[in-house]
Amino acid sequence: MGIKRHKPEEIVAKLRQVDVLTAQGKSIADAVKTIAVTEATYFRWRAEYGGLKSGQVKRLKDLELENARLRRAASDLTLDKLILTEAAWGHF
């Protein structure tokens, strides 16, 4: 059986569903079983996506991807600069 990857929008919807079920009097354990994830997954999701709305989650993921891309670009440029500096001084 493969691992199911949930999209951020689905995660927010499931977190809201658990909130509704707990407001209706169900325990967190029963509500988590209803959305078919483990309690550990639920608490991890709640820590990451707790107060976000669907649009905000998509924006957060886009910003995280952009940040990772920019970090890679900066590290590549730093490495290039070091190589050029060493070559200019004749330390190759």
Short mmCIF file of C-alpha atoms in Angstrom, two decimals:
data_model
loop_
_atom_site.label_atom_id
_atom_site.label_comp_id
_atom_site.label_asym_id
_atom_site.label_seq_id
_atom_site.Cartn_x
_atom_site.Cartn_y
_atom_site.Cartn_z
CA MET A 1 0.00 0.00 0.00
CA GLY A 2 1.47 3.35 -1.05
CA ILE A 3 1.64 6.53 0.95
CA LYS A 4 -1.04 9.06 0.11
CA ARG A 5 0.20 12.62 -0.25
CA HIS A 6 -2.37 15.21 0.66
CA LYS A 7 -2.42 18.58 -1.04
CA PRO A 8 -2.24 21.59 1.28
CA GLU A 9 -5.82 22.57 0.41
CA GLU A 10 -7.01 19.08 1.37
CA ILE A 11 -5.12 19.29 4.65
CA VAL A 12 -6.79 22.58 5.57
CA ALA A 13 -10.20 21.11 4.71
CA LYS A 14 -9.54 18.04 6.88
CA LEU A 15 -8.35 20.21 9.78
CA ARG A 16 -11.57 22.19 9.55
CA GLN A 17 -13.56 18.96 9.47
CA VAL A 18 -11.88 17.81 12.70
CA ASP A 19 -12.64 21.21 14.27
CA VAL A 20 -16.32 20.81 13.38
CA LEU A 21 -16.46 17.25 14.72
CA THR A 22 -14.79 18.21 18.00
CA ALA A 23 -17.18 21.15 18.34
CA GLN A 24 -20.04 18.66 17.99
CA GLY A 25 -18.67 16.73 20.96
CA LYS A 26 -16.53 14.02 19.39
CA SER A 27 -13.12 13.31 20.85
CA ILE A 28 -10.05 14.22 18.83
CA ALA A 29 -9.21 10.53 18.43
CA ASP A 30 -12.63 9.79 16.88
CA ALA A 31 -12.53 12.89 14.68
CA VAL A 32 -9.06 11.98 13.40
CA LYS A 33 -10.25 8.46 12.55
CA THR A 34 -13.06 10.05 10.53
CA ILE A 35 -10.58 11.88 8.28
CA ALA A 36 -8.47 8.68 7.97
CA VAL A 37 -5.12 9.92 9.30
CA THR A 38 -3.17 9.18 12.45
CA GLU A 39 -3.21 11.45 15.47
CA ALA A 40 0.47 12.23 14.93
CA THR A 41 -0.26 13.36 11.38
CA TYR A 42 -3.17 15.48 12.59
CA PHE A 43 -1.05 17.27 15.20
CA ARG A 44 1.80 17.78 12.71
CA TRP A 45 -0.64 19.27 10.20
CA ARG A 46 -2.21 21.44 12.87
CA ALA A 47 1.20 22.80 13.85
CA GLU A 48 2.04 23.63 10.23
CA TYR A 49 -1.33 24.67 8.76
CA GLY A 50 -3.40 25.44 11.86
CA GLY A 51 -4.48 29.04 11.33
CA LEU A 52 -4.23 29.21 7.55
CA LYS A 53 -6.92 29.41 4.90
CA SER A 54 -6.73 27.56 1.58
CA GLY A 55 -5.44 30.54 -0.38
CA GLN A 56 -2.81 31.26 2.22
CA VAL A 57 -1.58 27.67 2.13
CA LYS A 58 -1.02 27.81 -1.62
CA ARG A 59 0.82 31.12 -1.26
CA LEU A 60 2.97 29.68 1.56
CA LYS A 61 3.99 26.68 -0.56
CA ASP A 62 4.79 28.92 -3.53
CA LEU A 63 6.95 31.14 -1.34
CA GLU A 64 8.77 28.13 0.11
CA LEU A 65 9.58 26.86 -3.38
CA GLU A 66 10.77 30.31 -4.47
CA ASN A 67 12.90 30.62 -1.33
CA ALA A 68 14.55 27.25 -1.99
CA ARG A 69 15.26 28.25 -5.61
CA LEU A 70 16.82 31.54 -4.53
CA ARG A 71 18.95 29.82 -1.88
CA ARG A 72 20.31 27.41 -4.50
CA ALA A 73 21.04 30.31 -6.86
CA ALA A 74 22.86 32.23 -4.12
CA SER A 75 24.97 29.21 -3.15
CA ASP A 76 25.85 28.59 -6.81
CA LEU A 77 26.93 32.22 -7.22
CA THR A 78 28.99 32.08 -4.03
CA LEU A 79 30.77 28.96 -5.26
CA ASP A 80 31.42 30.57 -8.65
CA LYS A 81 32.87 33.64 -6.94
CA LEU A 82 35.21 31.51 -4.82
CA ILE A 83 36.42 29.60 -7.87
CA LEU A 84 37.05 32.81 -9.82
CA THR A 85 38.83 34.40 -6.85
CA GLU A 86 41.16 31.43 -6.52
CA ALA A 87 41.80 31.36 -10.25
CA ALA A 88 42.60 35.08 -10.25
CA TRP A 89 45.20 34.59 -7.52
CA GLY A 90 46.67 31.56 -9.25
CA HIS A 91 45.80 29.05 -6.50
CA PHE A 92 44.63 26.25 -8.75
#
